[in-house]
Amino acid sequence: MKDIIAYIVRFLIGGNATDEICSYVGYTDDKEKFGDYKLVILPSPFFRPDIYGTEASLPVLPLSEIENVPLLFGTPEMEYIGDTLVVHADIIAGTYFLVSRYEETVKRDVRDTHGRFYGKESLPYRGGFIDRPVVDEYGRLLRQWLRRQNIDIPEPPQTLKKIYLTHDVDAPFYCRTFRSIVRELVARRNIFRTLNYYFGALENDPNYTFPWLLGKDNQVRQMWGKERCEILLFFKSSGKTAQDKPHYKIGSDDMKALFALCRKMEASIGLHSSYEAGLNPGLIAEERTQLGQASGMPVDRNRHHYLGSREPEDMAALVQAGITDDFTMGYADVAGFRLGTSQPVRWINPVSQTLTALTLHPLTVMECTLDDSRYMNMEYEEALDYCRRLIDRSEKVNGEIALLWHNDTVVETHLSPGYAPWQRKLYGELLNDLKNKGK
C-alpha cells in the first residue's frame, strides 16, 4: 500500500510535484512521527483489514464537509501539534475510494441489466456531487494546507489541460450491405433512396457523418494545438452478441476508406472492445490484434462498448492485452465525474490493492446519456447547460475533458429511432465554446 499512498499524495499535489514536496506530507496516526512532516493526514479506519471490503467501509450520507468540499472519511478538524499541521480529514482514503471504483467491489449486487454499476446508485450521485471533481478539489485543499506551512506550491492555471474529442463507431454505415437493403425494403423505405445509399458514394450514406465530425473537431484542434486536443475514434473489430449489432467487417472497402479518412485528418484510433468482450475480457487481446491488422494503425487505447466495464478487476485484461489508456470511465445513466476527478489517473486495483500502469481517462459526457428517457431525459437547453457546467468545472482545476458523440446521433435525417434530433446542434455548440476558450 505504500506505493499507492505515495502515488495519491503526488497525484493530489499535482503538477510537477517533487519528491521533496511530497515528503512533507505524512499519512500516519503515530504521534511520534508527526514531527517528521510539515503536514499529517490522519488515517480513518477505511484501510483497516477488518473494515476494508465490508459494508462498514462505505461512507454514510449525509457527508460532512471541509471548506465546502464533501468529505468521505474523517472529520473537518485541523490542529497544530508542535509545528506540524494535523488534518483529520482523510482525503487519501476519499481519493482512493473514488478513483479505484472501490464502491463497486463492495456492492456487487448493484448492477443494471447489462451488468454495469448504476451511476444513480453511486455515492457521488446520491451525495449530490456527481457534477463536481471532488478529488481535484481535495488537491486544491492539500496545496492550500501546504502553503500554510510556508511551502511554495503554485496553483495550476484555470484552463483545460487536454481535450479529447471522441467517437464510438457502433454503426459506421446505415445501408451499405445486402442485409440492410432487405431491412429497408421490409420497412417500406423509399427504394430509390435506399439504392442510392447502397450503390452511391460513401458520403451518401446518412450514418457516414465522419467528414462533418472530423472537420468540426479539427477546427477545435487548430485553436488548441495537437498536443492539447486529440481526435480519437473507437472501432469494434468483433463481437457476436445481439448488443454488438450491426456487425461490420473491419476489412471491407468502406472501412478501408474510413481508416484512410482518419489518417488524412490525423485522427487516432482505439479499440471499442465488444459487448461480448465486456462479458469475457479475455477476448480483448484478440480484438485489439484484429483492429491493428485491419487498420494498419497503432491500437493502445480502449473504450468498452456500452461502457461495459463491469467489474473493476476486469481491467486487468486491458493491461494483459497491451492497452495503455482506457476511456470508458463514465456512467451510462448519468454524466459526471465517475472517478471523482477530471485528471488522468493510474488504475488502482481495489481487489488486490495494487497500482498498475494502465491510465484511466475520465469520460466527461456521452451524448445519449443526456437525452435517453432511461437516463437523464434532458431537452436541449438543459443538456447544454449541464455539459457547460462539467466543462467549466474541469477547466477550473486544469483537468482534461473527453466528449463522446456517436457518428449516428449527428445525422441530418434520423432514420433510426431513439435519438434526439438536437444532438448535432448540441455538439456543434459545445465545439464553438471550446474554440472560443482556445483563442
Short mmCIF file of C-alpha atoms in Angstrom, two decimals, residues 173 176 197 200-206 208 253-255 257-258:
data_model
loop_
_atom_site.label_atom_id
_atom_site.label_comp_id
_atom_site.label_asym_id
_atom_site.label_seq_id
_atom_site.Cartn_x
_atom_site.Cartn_y
_atom_site.Cartn_z
CA PHE A 173 -22.92 2.91 -42.21
CA ARG A 176 -24.09 -0.48 -47.29
CA TYR A 197 -27.30 4.64 -50.17
CA GLY A 200 -23.76 5.56 -54.37
CA ALA A 201 -20.76 7.26 -52.90
CA LEU A 202 -19.97 6.50 -49.29
CA GLU A 203 -20.75 10.13 -48.43
CA ASN A 204 -24.39 9.48 -49.47
CA ASP A 205 -24.89 7.11 -46.55
CA PRO A 206 -26.66 9.01 -43.72
CA TYR A 208 -21.32 8.47 -42.68
CA ASP A 253 -13.54 -1.44 -48.69
CA ASP A 254 -15.81 1.03 -46.89
CA MET A 255 -13.87 0.57 -43.66
CA ALA A 257 -11.91 4.31 -46.80
CA LEU A 258 -12.86 5.34 -43.27
#
